[in-house]
DNA sequence: CTGAATCCATCCCGATACTG
DNA sequence: CAGTATCGGGATGGATTCAG
């Protein structure tokens, strides 16, 4: 790469580039949770289903397939009765997991600030509401 | 599990926790692009609109509002004619941007592997198709 | 146990048009 | 220039049911 510094802007902002494409997939609602859960070692389907609060079986399957297709998870089927399937992070996924954990750390570190920002923003909106009710469809007090 | 180490799993897998909540927002299709674009300094609305290929005005506005609400962007209106609005990353967002860049780097580093994984996976699927057409709704040759 | 298939509600998102 | 309003299609996601 001949660029002296990292100018990823043009890369990221181009939806056709592989970076954005990949990021879109990891960006899903459940992907991070699954990846983090699988980072600690092989995990069974049901373990994930119970471990990830709120996910449906369908969504779990879908995400698992997607991540497997991305090459982030390896699916291993043990031909036993009853069937046993384990999902394991690939090396690539473990690397990604490092970054993901950094992301999580960031989120935890600033969750307070963000909650505060929400409150501030919402309060400001409420102010604007009563300050400029011009677009109100129903008159205030007839 | 005595959580002597960082056990973020339970944090991430709980949809009610602030971490997941925050991550969901940054995980959007455009958020990363906007954040990265704004990291280099104040940016005007139209600059973003033109810079981010494929985004609609509506989506840009929505994402901008969301990120502002998250406390990641600061919106500054200059009461001039014509109006001039600038968006700037907060310090918090700049920190996040570091991690985001790591994510982008990872994606670029492994985009080849991922493309390869796609091909392999899809090929395997095609194999399964012709290997086990048992669930086919139309008989093969009457 | 581990899915696949179907149905259905929701919501995201893009295109378009209008405004201060 | 920097939005807002509205509409409609398509993707997303949950519940349920069936199957290997």
PDB file of C-alpha atoms (C1' of nucleotides) in Angstrom:
ATOM      1  CA  UNK A   1       0.000   0.000   0.000  1.00  0.00           C
ATOM      2  CA  UNK A   2       1.568   3.199  -1.176  1.00  0.00           C
ATOM      3  CA  UNK A   3      -0.398   5.531   1.022  1.00  0.00           C
ATOM      4  CA  UNK A   4       1.770   7.042   3.654  1.00  0.00           C
ATOM      5  CA  UNK A   5      -0.911   7.161   6.283  1.00  0.00           C
ATOM      6  CA  UNK A   6      -4.085   5.247   6.798  1.00  0.00           C
ATOM      7  CA  UNK A   7      -6.803   6.857   4.797  1.00  0.00           C
ATOM      8  CA  UNK A   8      -9.608   4.453   5.231  1.00  0.00           C
ATOM      9  CA  UNK A   9     -12.310   6.989   4.635  1.00  0.00           C
ATOM     10  CA  UNK A  10     -12.636   6.322   0.957  1.00  0.00           C
ATOM     11  CA  UNK A  11     -12.499   2.637   1.659  1.00  0.00           C
ATOM     12  CA  UNK A  12     -15.228   2.640   4.231  1.00  0.00           C
ATOM     13  CA  UNK A  13     -17.475   5.083   2.476  1.00  0.00           C
ATOM     14  CA  UNK A  14     -17.565   3.026  -0.648  1.00  0.00           C
ATOM     15  CA  UNK A  15     -20.313   0.446  -0.175  1.00  0.00           C
ATOM     16  CA  UNK A  16     -18.834  -1.732  -2.883  1.00  0.00           C
ATOM     17  CA  UNK A  17     -15.546  -2.239  -1.096  1.00  0.00           C
ATOM     18  CA  UNK A  18     -14.998  -5.508   0.736  1.00  0.00           C
ATOM     19  CA  UNK A  19     -14.421  -3.736   4.004  1.00  0.00           C
ATOM     20  CA  UNK A  20     -17.899  -2.325   4.226  1.00  0.00           C
ATOM     21  CA  UNK A  21     -19.289  -5.575   2.986  1.00  0.00           C
ATOM     22  CA  UNK A  22     -17.607  -7.537   5.724  1.00  0.00           C
ATOM     23  CA  UNK A  23     -18.390  -5.018   8.397  1.00  0.00           C
ATOM     24  CA  UNK A  24     -22.036  -5.189   7.504  1.00  0.00           C
ATOM     25  CA  UNK A  25     -22.095  -8.820   8.443  1.00  0.00           C
ATOM     26  CA  UNK A  26     -20.339  -8.524  11.732  1.00  0.00           C
ATOM     27  CA  UNK A  27     -22.548  -5.566  12.470  1.00  0.00           C
ATOM     28  CA  UNK A  28     -25.662  -7.647  12.961  1.00  0.00           C
ATOM     29  CA  UNK A  29     -27.566  -7.657  16.179  1.00  0.00           C
ATOM     30  CA  UNK A  30     -26.346 -11.042  17.346  1.00  0.00           C
ATOM     31  CA  UNK A  31     -23.071 -11.601  15.575  1.00  0.00           C
ATOM     32  CA  UNK A  32     -20.883 -10.025  18.217  1.00  0.00           C
ATOM     33  CA  UNK A  33     -22.542 -11.913  21.024  1.00  0.00           C
ATOM     34  CA  UNK A  34     -22.131 -15.198  19.208  1.00  0.00           C
ATOM     35  CA  UNK A  35     -18.523 -14.538  18.337  1.00  0.00           C
ATOM     36  CA  UNK A  36     -17.633 -13.559  21.864  1.00  0.00           C
ATOM     37  CA  UNK A  37     -19.421 -16.571  23.240  1.00  0.00           C
ATOM     38  CA  UNK A  38     -17.641 -18.898  20.859  1.00  0.00           C
ATOM     39  CA  UNK A  39     -14.243 -17.357  21.463  1.00  0.00           C
ATOM     40  CA  UNK A  40     -13.759 -19.344  24.623  1.00  0.00           C
ATOM     41  CA  UNK A  41     -13.849 -22.646  22.842  1.00  0.00           C
ATOM     42  CA  UNK A  42     -16.167 -24.979  20.995  1.00  0.00           C
ATOM     43  CA  UNK A  43     -19.786 -24.359  21.853  1.00  0.00           C
ATOM     44  CA  UNK A  44     -22.861 -26.388  21.213  1.00  0.00           C
ATOM     45  CA  UNK A  45     -25.986 -25.081  19.579  1.00  0.00           C
ATOM     46  CA  UNK A  46     -28.116 -25.300  22.670  1.00  0.00           C
ATOM     47  CA  UNK A  47     -25.467 -23.677  24.803  1.00  0.00           C
ATOM     48  CA  UNK A  48     -25.574 -20.672  22.573  1.00  0.00           C
ATOM     49  CA  UNK A  49     -29.334 -20.673  22.494  1.00  0.00           C
ATOM     50  CA  UNK A  50     -29.509 -20.560  26.255  1.00  0.00           C
ATOM     51  CA  UNK A  51     -26.508 -18.325  26.708  1.00  0.00           C
ATOM     52  CA  UNK A  52     -27.589 -15.545  24.439  1.00  0.00           C
ATOM     53  CA  UNK A  53     -30.597 -14.042  26.073  1.00  0.00           C
ATOM     54  CA  UNK A  54     -33.417 -13.192  23.765  1.00  0.00           C
ATOM     55  CA  UNK A  55     -32.263 -14.865  20.572  1.00  0.00           C
ATOM     56  CA  UNK A  56     -34.659 -17.115  18.756  1.00  0.00           C
ATOM     57  CA  UNK A  57     -33.660 -20.441  17.332  1.00  0.00           C
ATOM     58  CA  UNK A  58     -34.169 -19.119  13.879  1.00  0.00           C
ATOM     59  CA  UNK A  59     -31.945 -16.109  14.323  1.00  0.00           C
ATOM     60  CA  UNK A  60     -29.276 -18.200  15.945  1.00  0.00           C
ATOM     61  CA  UNK A  61     -29.240 -20.607  13.045  1.00  0.00           C
ATOM     62  CA  UNK A  62     -29.193 -17.811  10.512  1.00  0.00           C
ATOM     63  CA  UNK A  63     -26.341 -16.021  12.197  1.00  0.00           C
ATOM     64  CA  UNK A  64     -24.412 -19.220  12.668  1.00  0.00           C
ATOM     65  CA  UNK A  65     -24.704 -19.985   8.982  1.00  0.00           C
ATOM     66  CA  UNK A  66     -23.664 -16.508   8.035  1.00  0.00           C
ATOM     67  CA  UNK A  67     -20.649 -16.551  10.305  1.00  0.00           C
ATOM     68  CA  UNK A  68     -19.691 -19.957   9.037  1.00  0.00           C
ATOM     69  CA  UNK A  69     -19.899 -18.667   5.508  1.00  0.00           C
ATOM     70  CA  UNK A  70     -17.707 -15.757   6.465  1.00  0.00           C
ATOM     71  CA  UNK A  71     -15.124 -18.219   7.605  1.00  0.00           C
ATOM     72  CA  UNK A  72     -15.398 -17.048  11.187  1.00  0.00           C
ATOM     73  CA  UNK A  73     -16.882 -20.198  12.617  1.00  0.00           C
ATOM     74  CA  UNK A  74     -16.257 -23.847  11.973  1.00  0.00           C
ATOM     75  CA  UNK A  75     -19.198 -26.145  12.296  1.00  0.00           C
ATOM     76  CA  UNK A  76     -18.459 -29.682  13.385  1.00  0.00           C
ATOM     77  CA  UNK A  77     -21.096 -32.372  13.367  1.00  0.00           C
ATOM     78  CA  UNK A  78     -20.605 -35.451  15.491  1.00  0.00           C
ATOM     79  CA  UNK A  79     -22.672 -38.240  13.985  1.00  0.00           C
ATOM     80  CA  UNK A  80     -23.956 -39.440  17.301  1.00  0.00           C
ATOM     81  CA  UNK A  81     -27.425 -39.977  18.618  1.00  0.00           C
ATOM     82  CA  UNK A  82     -28.663 -37.510  19.523  1.00  0.00           C
ATOM     83  CA  UNK A  83     -26.762 -35.295  17.112  1.00  0.00           C
ATOM     84  CA  UNK A  84     -24.122 -33.017  18.495  1.00  0.00           C
ATOM     85  CA  UNK A  85     -22.880 -29.932  16.722  1.00  0.00           C
ATOM     86  CA  UNK A  86     -20.119 -27.666  17.877  1.00  0.00           C
ATOM     87  CA  UNK A  87     -19.142 -24.248  16.691  1.00  0.00           C
ATOM     88  CA  UNK A  88     -15.637 -22.979  17.044  1.00  0.00           C
ATOM     89  CA  UNK A  89     -13.976 -19.717  16.180  1.00  0.00           C
ATOM     90  CA  UNK A  90     -11.396 -19.750  13.452  1.00  0.00           C
ATOM     91  CA  UNK A  91      -8.080 -18.039  13.994  1.00  0.00           C
ATOM     92  CA  UNK A  92      -9.340 -15.148  11.952  1.00  0.00           C
ATOM     93  CA  UNK A  93     -12.302 -14.817  14.257  1.00  0.00           C
ATOM     94  CA  UNK A  94     -10.111 -14.871  17.319  1.00  0.00           C
ATOM     95  CA  UNK A  95      -8.188 -11.940  15.952  1.00  0.00           C
ATOM     96  CA  UNK A  96     -11.418 -10.153  15.301  1.00  0.00           C
ATOM     97  CA  UNK A  97     -12.487 -10.953  18.791  1.00  0.00           C
ATOM     98  CA  UNK A  98      -9.638  -8.879  20.162  1.00  0.00           C
ATOM     99  CA  UNK A  99     -11.034  -5.861  18.412  1.00  0.00           C
ATOM    100  CA  UNK A 100     -14.538  -6.740  19.410  1.00  0.00           C
ATOM    101  CA  UNK A 101     -13.532  -6.855  23.028  1.00  0.00           C
ATOM    102  CA  UNK A 102     -11.981  -3.428  22.646  1.00  0.00           C
ATOM    103  CA  UNK A 103     -15.304  -2.280  21.300  1.00  0.00           C
ATOM    104  CA  UNK A 104     -17.109  -3.762  24.245  1.00  0.00           C
ATOM    105  CA  UNK A 105     -14.670  -2.172  26.631  1.00  0.00           C
ATOM    106  CA  UNK A 106     -15.267   1.160  25.014  1.00  0.00           C
ATOM    107  CA  UNK A 107     -18.987   0.719  25.312  1.00  0.00           C
ATOM    108  CA  UNK A 108     -18.739  -0.162  28.965  1.00  0.00           C
ATOM    109  CA  UNK A 109     -16.391   2.685  29.672  1.00  0.00           C
ATOM    110  CA  UNK A 110     -18.709   5.228  28.127  1.00  0.00           C
ATOM    111  CA  UNK A 111     -22.096   3.749  28.804  1.00  0.00           C
ATOM    112  CA  UNK A 112     -22.630   6.372  31.451  1.00  0.00           C
ATOM    113  CA  UNK A 113     -21.721   9.237  29.161  1.00  0.00           C
ATOM    114  CA  UNK A 114     -23.991   7.853  26.507  1.00  0.00           C
ATOM    115  CA  UNK A 115     -26.926   7.515  28.828  1.00  0.00           C
ATOM    116  CA  UNK A 116     -26.297  11.068  29.895  1.00  0.00           C
ATOM    117  CA  UNK A 117     -26.127  12.206  26.295  1.00  0.00           C
ATOM    118  CA  UNK A 118     -29.472  10.547  25.650  1.00  0.00           C
ATOM    119  CA  UNK A 119     -31.078  12.348  28.528  1.00  0.00           C
ATOM    120  CA  UNK A 120     -29.641  15.687  27.474  1.00  0.00           C
ATOM    121  CA  UNK A 121     -30.659  15.230  23.873  1.00  0.00           C
ATOM    122  CA  UNK A 122     -34.166  14.125  24.721  1.00  0.00           C
ATOM    123  CA  UNK A 123     -34.611  16.996  27.121  1.00  0.00           C
ATOM    124  CA  UNK A 124     -33.509  19.425  24.452  1.00  0.00           C
ATOM    125  CA  UNK A 125     -36.022  17.913  22.062  1.00  0.00           C
ATOM    126  CA  UNK A 126     -38.784  18.331  24.578  1.00  0.00           C
ATOM    127  CA  UNK A 127     -37.796  21.959  24.910  1.00  0.00           C
ATOM    128  CA  UNK A 128     -37.970  22.476  21.172  1.00  0.00           C
ATOM    129  CA  UNK A 129     -41.367  20.905  21.178  1.00  0.00           C
ATOM    130  CA  UNK A 130     -42.932  23.462  23.432  1.00  0.00           C
ATOM    131  CA  UNK A 131     -40.812  26.294  22.095  1.00  0.00           C
ATOM    132  CA  UNK A 132     -41.822  25.804  18.490  1.00  0.00           C
ATOM    133  CA  UNK A 133     -45.106  23.956  18.189  1.00  0.00           C
ATOM    134  CA  UNK A 134     -45.592  25.451  14.751  1.00  0.00           C
ATOM    135  CA  UNK A 135     -45.763  22.154  12.971  1.00  0.00           C
ATOM    136  CA  UNK A 136     -48.263  20.752  15.403  1.00  0.00           C
ATOM    137  CA  UNK A 137     -51.219  19.337  13.572  1.00  0.00           C
ATOM    138  CA  UNK A 138     -53.620  19.815  16.442  1.00  0.00           C
ATOM    139  CA  UNK A 139     -53.980  23.244  18.049  1.00  0.00           C
ATOM    140  CA  UNK A 140     -52.810  23.432  21.623  1.00  0.00           C
ATOM    141  CA  UNK A 141     -55.935  24.668  23.386  1.00  0.00           C
ATOM    142  CA  UNK A 142     -58.431  25.274  20.641  1.00  0.00           C
TER     143      UNK A 142
ATOM    144  CA  UNK B   1     -16.772 -19.199  36.486  1.00  0.00           C
ATOM    145  CA  UNK B   2     -15.213 -16.928  39.020  1.00  0.00           C
ATOM    146  CA  UNK B   3     -14.726 -14.123  36.537  1.00  0.00           C
ATOM    147  CA  UNK B   4     -11.203 -13.506  37.632  1.00  0.00           C
ATOM    148  CA  UNK B   5     -10.595 -12.398  34.115  1.00  0.00           C
ATOM    149  CA  UNK B   6     -12.727 -10.233  31.927  1.00  0.00           C
ATOM    150  CA  UNK B   7     -15.852 -12.187  31.296  1.00  0.00           C
ATOM    151  CA  UNK B   8     -17.755  -9.992  28.962  1.00  0.00           C
ATOM    152  CA  UNK B   9     -19.838 -12.799  27.628  1.00  0.00           C
ATOM    153  CA  UNK B  10     -22.642 -12.326  30.031  1.00  0.00           C
ATOM    154  CA  UNK B  11     -22.501  -8.631  29.430  1.00  0.00           C
ATOM    155  CA  UNK B  12     -22.716  -8.872  25.696  1.00  0.00           C
ATOM    156  CA  UNK B  13     -25.248 -11.630  25.603  1.00  0.00           C
ATOM    157  CA  UNK B  14     -27.702  -9.781  27.744  1.00  0.00           C
ATOM    158  CA  UNK B  15     -29.715  -7.576  25.391  1.00  0.00           C
ATOM    159  CA  UNK B  16     -30.722  -5.322  28.243  1.00  0.00           C
ATOM    160  CA  UNK B  17     -27.196  -4.325  29.105  1.00  0.00           C
ATOM    161  CA  UNK B  18     -25.977  -0.948  27.901  1.00  0.00           C
ATOM    162  CA  UNK B  19     -23.127  -2.513  26.004  1.00  0.00           C
ATOM    163  CA  UNK B  20     -25.333  -4.364  23.591  1.00  0.00           C
ATOM    164  CA  UNK B  21     -27.593  -1.394  23.345  1.00  0.00           C
ATOM    165  CA  UNK B  22     -24.755   0.900  22.361  1.00  0.00           C
ATOM    166  CA  UNK B  23     -23.212  -1.589  20.022  1.00  0.00           C
ATOM    167  CA  UNK B  24     -26.477  -1.951  18.204  1.00  0.00           C
ATOM    168  CA  UNK B  25     -26.366   1.680  17.259  1.00  0.00           C
ATOM    169  CA  UNK B  26     -22.825   1.802  16.071  1.00  0.00           C
ATOM    170  CA  UNK B  27     -23.478  -1.390  14.200  1.00  0.00           C
ATOM    171  CA  UNK B  28     -25.715   0.232  11.631  1.00  0.00           C
ATOM    172  CA  UNK B  29     -24.921   0.220   7.973  1.00  0.00           C
ATOM    173  CA  UNK B  30     -23.813   3.830   7.799  1.00  0.00           C
ATOM    174  CA  UNK B  31     -22.679   4.718  11.293  1.00  0.00           C
ATOM    175  CA  UNK B  32     -19.108   3.609  10.859  1.00  0.00           C
ATOM    176  CA  UNK B  33     -18.701   5.424   7.587  1.00  0.00           C
ATOM    177  CA  UNK B  34     -20.084   8.623   9.053  1.00  0.00           C
ATOM    178  CA  UNK B  35     -17.958   8.392  12.152  1.00  0.00           C
ATOM    179  CA  UNK B  36     -14.807   7.753  10.197  1.00  0.00           C
ATOM    180  CA  UNK B  37     -15.600  10.576   7.833  1.00  0.00           C
ATOM    181  CA  UNK B  38     -16.238  12.976  10.687  1.00  0.00           C
ATOM    182  CA  UNK B  39     -13.144  11.942  12.599  1.00  0.00           C
ATOM    183  CA  UNK B  40     -10.940  14.148  10.492  1.00  0.00           C
ATOM    184  CA  UNK B  41     -12.674  17.310  11.569  1.00  0.00           C
ATOM    185  CA  UNK B  42     -15.955  19.202  11.266  1.00  0.00           C
ATOM    186  CA  UNK B  43     -17.906  18.144   8.247  1.00  0.00           C
ATOM    187  CA  UNK B  44     -20.883  19.716   6.567  1.00  0.00           C
ATOM    188  CA  UNK B  45     -24.052  17.891   5.731  1.00  0.00           C
ATOM    189  CA  UNK B  46     -23.568  18.006   1.998  1.00  0.00           C
ATOM    190  CA  UNK B  47     -19.984  16.909   2.283  1.00  0.00           C
ATOM    191  CA  UNK B  48     -21.138  13.762   3.996  1.00  0.00           C
ATOM    192  CA  UNK B  49     -23.923  13.257   1.516  1.00  0.00           C
ATOM    193  CA  UNK B  50     -21.501  13.358  -1.368  1.00  0.00           C
ATOM    194  CA  UNK B  51     -18.689  11.597   0.427  1.00  0.00           C
ATOM    195  CA  UNK B  52     -20.605   8.566   1.494  1.00  0.00           C
ATOM    196  CA  UNK B  53     -21.478   6.766  -1.652  1.00  0.00           C
ATOM    197  CA  UNK B  54     -24.984   5.438  -1.808  1.00  0.00           C
ATOM    198  CA  UNK B  55     -26.505   7.025   1.256  1.00  0.00           C
ATOM    199  CA  UNK B  56     -29.804   8.807   0.888  1.00  0.00           C
ATOM    200  CA  UNK B  57     -30.491  12.155   2.443  1.00  0.00           C
ATOM    201  CA  UNK B  58     -32.997  10.603   4.733  1.00  0.00           C
ATOM    202  CA  UNK B  59     -30.658   7.928   6.020  1.00  0.00           C
ATOM    203  CA  UNK B  60     -27.913  10.439   6.499  1.00  0.00           C
ATOM    204  CA  UNK B  61     -30.175  12.649   8.580  1.00  0.00           C
ATOM    205  CA  UNK B  62     -31.436   9.735  10.631  1.00  0.00           C
ATOM    206  CA  UNK B  63     -27.973   8.438  11.359  1.00  0.00           C
ATOM    207  CA  UNK B  64     -26.699  11.897  12.151  1.00  0.00           C
ATOM    208  CA  UNK B  65     -29.496  12.385  14.652  1.00  0.00           C
ATOM    209  CA  UNK B  66     -28.891   9.026  16.207  1.00  0.00           C
ATOM    210  CA  UNK B  67     -25.183   9.594  16.576  1.00  0.00           C
ATOM    211  CA  UNK B  68     -25.820  13.031  17.971  1.00  0.00           C
ATOM    212  CA  UNK B  69     -28.165  11.517  20.490  1.00  0.00           C
ATOM    213  CA  UNK B  70     -25.513   8.981  21.412  1.00  0.00           C
ATOM    214  CA  UNK B  71     -23.220  11.843  22.210  1.00  0.00           C
ATOM    215  CA  UNK B  72     -20.843  10.860  19.432  1.00  0.00           C
ATOM    216  CA  UNK B  73     -21.417  13.839  17.211  1.00  0.00           C
ATOM    217  CA  UNK B  74     -21.914  17.503  17.924  1.00  0.00           C
ATOM    218  CA  UNK B  75     -24.157  19.410  15.600  1.00  0.00           C
ATOM    219  CA  UNK B  76     -23.387  23.069  15.145  1.00  0.00           C
ATOM    220  CA  UNK B  77     -25.709  25.368  13.247  1.00  0.00           C
ATOM    221  CA  UNK B  78     -24.363  28.622  11.910  1.00  0.00           C
ATOM    222  CA  UNK B  79     -27.284  31.029  11.482  1.00  0.00           C
ATOM    223  CA  UNK B  80     -26.124  32.240   8.117  1.00  0.00           C
ATOM    224  CA  UNK B  81     -27.815  32.418   4.745  1.00  0.00           C
ATOM    225  CA  UNK B  82     -27.724  29.866   3.362  1.00  0.00           C
ATOM    226  CA  UNK B  83     -27.693  27.739   6.495  1.00  0.00           C
ATOM    227  CA  UNK B  84     -24.530  25.964   7.405  1.00  0.00           C
ATOM    228  CA  UNK B  85     -24.397  22.954   9.700  1.00  0.00           C
ATOM    229  CA  UNK B  86     -21.301  21.156  10.807  1.00  0.00           C
ATOM    230  CA  UNK B  87     -20.900  17.824  12.491  1.00  0.00           C
ATOM    231  CA  UNK B  88     -17.933  17.053  14.655  1.00  0.00           C
ATOM    232  CA  UNK B  89     -16.851  13.994  16.560  1.00  0.00           C
ATOM    233  CA  UNK B  90     -16.795  14.209  20.316  1.00  0.00           C
ATOM    234  CA  UNK B  91     -13.776  13.019  22.210  1.00  0.00           C
ATOM    235  CA  UNK B  92     -15.641   9.852  23.036  1.00  0.00           C
ATOM    236  CA  UNK B  93     -16.217   9.244  19.340  1.00  0.00           C
ATOM    237  CA  UNK B  94     -12.571   9.789  18.547  1.00  0.00           C
ATOM    238  CA  UNK B  95     -11.670   7.077  21.016  1.00  0.00           C
ATOM    239  CA  UNK B  96     -14.207   4.833  19.417  1.00  0.00           C
ATOM    240  CA  UNK B  97     -12.766   5.662  16.063  1.00  0.00           C
ATOM    241  CA  UNK B  98      -9.484   4.075  17.073  1.00  0.00           C
ATOM    242  CA  UNK B  99     -11.251   0.806  17.617  1.00  0.00           C
ATOM    243  CA  UNK B 100     -13.265   1.239  14.473  1.00  0.00           C
ATOM    244  CA  UNK B 101     -10.091   1.674  12.466  1.00  0.00           C
ATOM    245  CA  UNK B 102      -8.754  -1.516  13.981  1.00  0.00           C
ATOM    246  CA  UNK B 103     -11.917  -3.182  12.795  1.00  0.00           C
ATOM    247  CA  UNK B 104     -11.467  -1.811   9.319  1.00  0.00           C
ATOM    248  CA  UNK B 105      -7.859  -2.930   9.282  1.00  0.00           C
ATOM    249  CA  UNK B 106      -8.922  -6.390  10.250  1.00  0.00           C
ATOM    250  CA  UNK B 107     -11.495  -6.446   7.501  1.00  0.00           C
ATOM    251  CA  UNK B 108      -8.981  -5.358   4.930  1.00  0.00           C
ATOM    252  CA  UNK B 109      -6.419  -7.819   6.139  1.00  0.00           C
ATOM    253  CA  UNK B 110      -8.798 -10.740   5.870  1.00  0.00           C
ATOM    254  CA  UNK B 111     -11.027  -9.703   3.009  1.00  0.00           C
ATOM    255  CA  UNK B 112      -9.240 -12.218   0.842  1.00  0.00           C
ATOM    256  CA  UNK B 113      -9.713 -15.044   3.303  1.00  0.00           C
ATOM    257  CA  UNK B 114     -13.339 -14.148   3.666  1.00  0.00           C
ATOM    258  CA  UNK B 115     -13.974 -14.094  -0.041  1.00  0.00           C
ATOM    259  CA  UNK B 116     -12.295 -17.466  -0.189  1.00  0.00           C
ATOM    260  CA  UNK B 117     -14.437 -18.776   2.634  1.00  0.00           C
ATOM    261  CA  UNK B 118     -17.527 -17.629   0.773  1.00  0.00           C
ATOM    262  CA  UNK B 119     -16.498 -19.477  -2.330  1.00  0.00           C
ATOM    263  CA  UNK B 120     -15.708 -22.635  -0.406  1.00  0.00           C
ATOM    264  CA  UNK B 121     -18.928 -22.533   1.541  1.00  0.00           C
ATOM    265  CA  UNK B 122     -21.065 -21.878  -1.491  1.00  0.00           C
ATOM    266  CA  UNK B 123     -19.365 -24.651  -3.390  1.00  0.00           C
ATOM    267  CA  UNK B 124     -20.018 -27.048  -0.533  1.00  0.00           C
ATOM    268  CA  UNK B 125     -23.651 -26.052  -0.556  1.00  0.00           C
ATOM    269  CA  UNK B 126     -23.919 -26.726  -4.244  1.00  0.00           C
ATOM    270  CA  UNK B 127     -22.426 -30.167  -3.628  1.00  0.00           C
ATOM    271  CA  UNK B 128     -24.986 -30.914  -0.947  1.00  0.00           C
ATOM    272  CA  UNK B 129     -27.694 -29.890  -3.311  1.00  0.00           C
ATOM    273  CA  UNK B 130     -26.921 -32.492  -5.885  1.00  0.00           C
ATOM    274  CA  UNK B 131     -25.809 -35.044  -3.340  1.00  0.00           C
ATOM    275  CA  UNK B 132     -29.011 -35.020  -1.336  1.00  0.00           C
ATOM    276  CA  UNK B 133     -31.972 -33.832  -3.376  1.00  0.00           C
ATOM    277  CA  UNK B 134     -34.241 -35.779  -1.081  1.00  0.00           C
ATOM    278  CA  UNK B 135     -36.297 -32.794  -0.044  1.00  0.00           C
ATOM    279  CA  UNK B 136     -36.913 -31.827  -3.614  1.00  0.00           C
ATOM    280  CA  UNK B 137     -40.567 -31.079  -4.145  1.00  0.00           C
ATOM    281  CA  UNK B 138     -40.570 -32.140  -7.766  1.00  0.00           C
ATOM    282  CA  UNK B 139     -39.485 -35.678  -8.575  1.00  0.00           C
ATOM    283  CA  UNK B 140     -36.316 -35.949 -10.595  1.00  0.00           C
ATOM    284  CA  UNK B 141     -37.537 -38.017 -13.492  1.00  0.00           C
ATOM    285  CA  UNK B 142     -41.089 -38.976 -12.753  1.00  0.00           C
TER     286      UNK B 142
ATOM    287  C1'  DC C   1     -30.587 -32.257  19.770  1.00  0.00           C
ATOM    288  C1'  DT C   2     -30.196 -29.491  15.749  1.00  0.00           C
ATOM    289  C1'  DG C   3     -32.012 -27.667  12.618  1.00  0.00           C
ATOM    290  C1'  DA C   4     -35.441 -26.422   8.202  1.00  0.00           C
ATOM    291  C1'  DA C   5     -39.801 -24.404   6.618  1.00  0.00           C
ATOM    292  C1'  DT C   6     -43.585 -21.512   6.862  1.00  0.00           C
ATOM    293  C1'  DC C   7     -46.309 -17.569   8.296  1.00  0.00           C
ATOM    294  C1'  DC C   8     -46.686 -13.082   9.679  1.00  0.00           C
ATOM    295  C1'  DA C   9     -45.771  -8.519  11.960  1.00  0.00           C
ATOM    296  C1'  DT C  10     -42.584  -4.972  12.064  1.00  0.00           C
ATOM    297  C1'  DC C  11     -39.431  -1.832  10.708  1.00  0.00           C
ATOM    298  C1'  DC C  12     -35.776  -0.343   7.987  1.00  0.00           C
ATOM    299  C1'  DC C  13     -34.632   2.050   4.026  1.00  0.00           C
ATOM    300  C1'  DG C  14     -34.843   4.331  -0.423  1.00  0.00           C
ATOM    301  C1'  DA C  15     -37.247   7.384  -3.711  1.00  0.00           C
ATOM    302  C1'  DT C  16     -39.681  11.385  -4.134  1.00  0.00           C
ATOM    303  C1'  DA C  17     -41.516  15.763  -3.119  1.00  0.00           C
ATOM    304  C1'  DC C  18     -41.852  19.817  -0.318  1.00  0.00           C
ATOM    305  C1'  DT C  19     -39.940  23.693   3.034  1.00  0.00           C
ATOM    306  C1'  DG C  20     -37.366  27.488   5.544  1.00  0.00           C
TER     307       DG C  20
ATOM    308  C1'  DC D   1     -28.069  24.369   2.114  1.00  0.00           C
ATOM    309  C1'  DA D   2     -30.111  21.357   5.204  1.00  0.00           C
ATOM    310  C1'  DG D   3     -33.404  19.293   6.237  1.00  0.00           C
ATOM    311  C1'  DT D   4     -38.780  17.223   6.857  1.00  0.00           C
ATOM    312  C1'  DA D   5     -43.045  14.456   5.224  1.00  0.00           C
ATOM    313  C1'  DT D   6     -44.921  10.668   3.151  1.00  0.00           C
ATOM    314  C1'  DC D   7     -45.338   6.347   0.881  1.00  0.00           C
ATOM    315  C1'  DG D   8     -44.254   1.650  -0.424  1.00  0.00           C
ATOM    316  C1'  DG D   9     -41.189  -2.448  -1.095  1.00  0.00           C
ATOM    317  C1'  DG D  10     -38.148  -5.475   0.941  1.00  0.00           C
ATOM    318  C1'  DA D  11     -35.528  -7.154   4.524  1.00  0.00           C
ATOM    319  C1'  DT D  12     -35.587  -8.505   9.371  1.00  0.00           C
ATOM    320  C1'  DG D  13     -37.001 -11.119  13.176  1.00  0.00           C
ATOM    321  C1'  DG D  14     -40.259 -13.851  16.166  1.00  0.00           C
ATOM    322  C1'  DA D  15     -43.496 -17.836  16.814  1.00  0.00           C
ATOM    323  C1'  DT D  16     -44.677 -22.074  15.455  1.00  0.00           C
ATOM    324  C1'  DT D  17     -44.428 -26.424  13.314  1.00  0.00           C
ATOM    325  C1'  DC D  18     -42.154 -30.306  11.117  1.00  0.00           C
ATOM    326  C1'  DA D  19     -38.065 -33.393  10.330  1.00  0.00           C
ATOM    327  C1'  DG D  20     -33.581 -36.131  10.587  1.00  0.00           C
TER     328       DG D  20
END
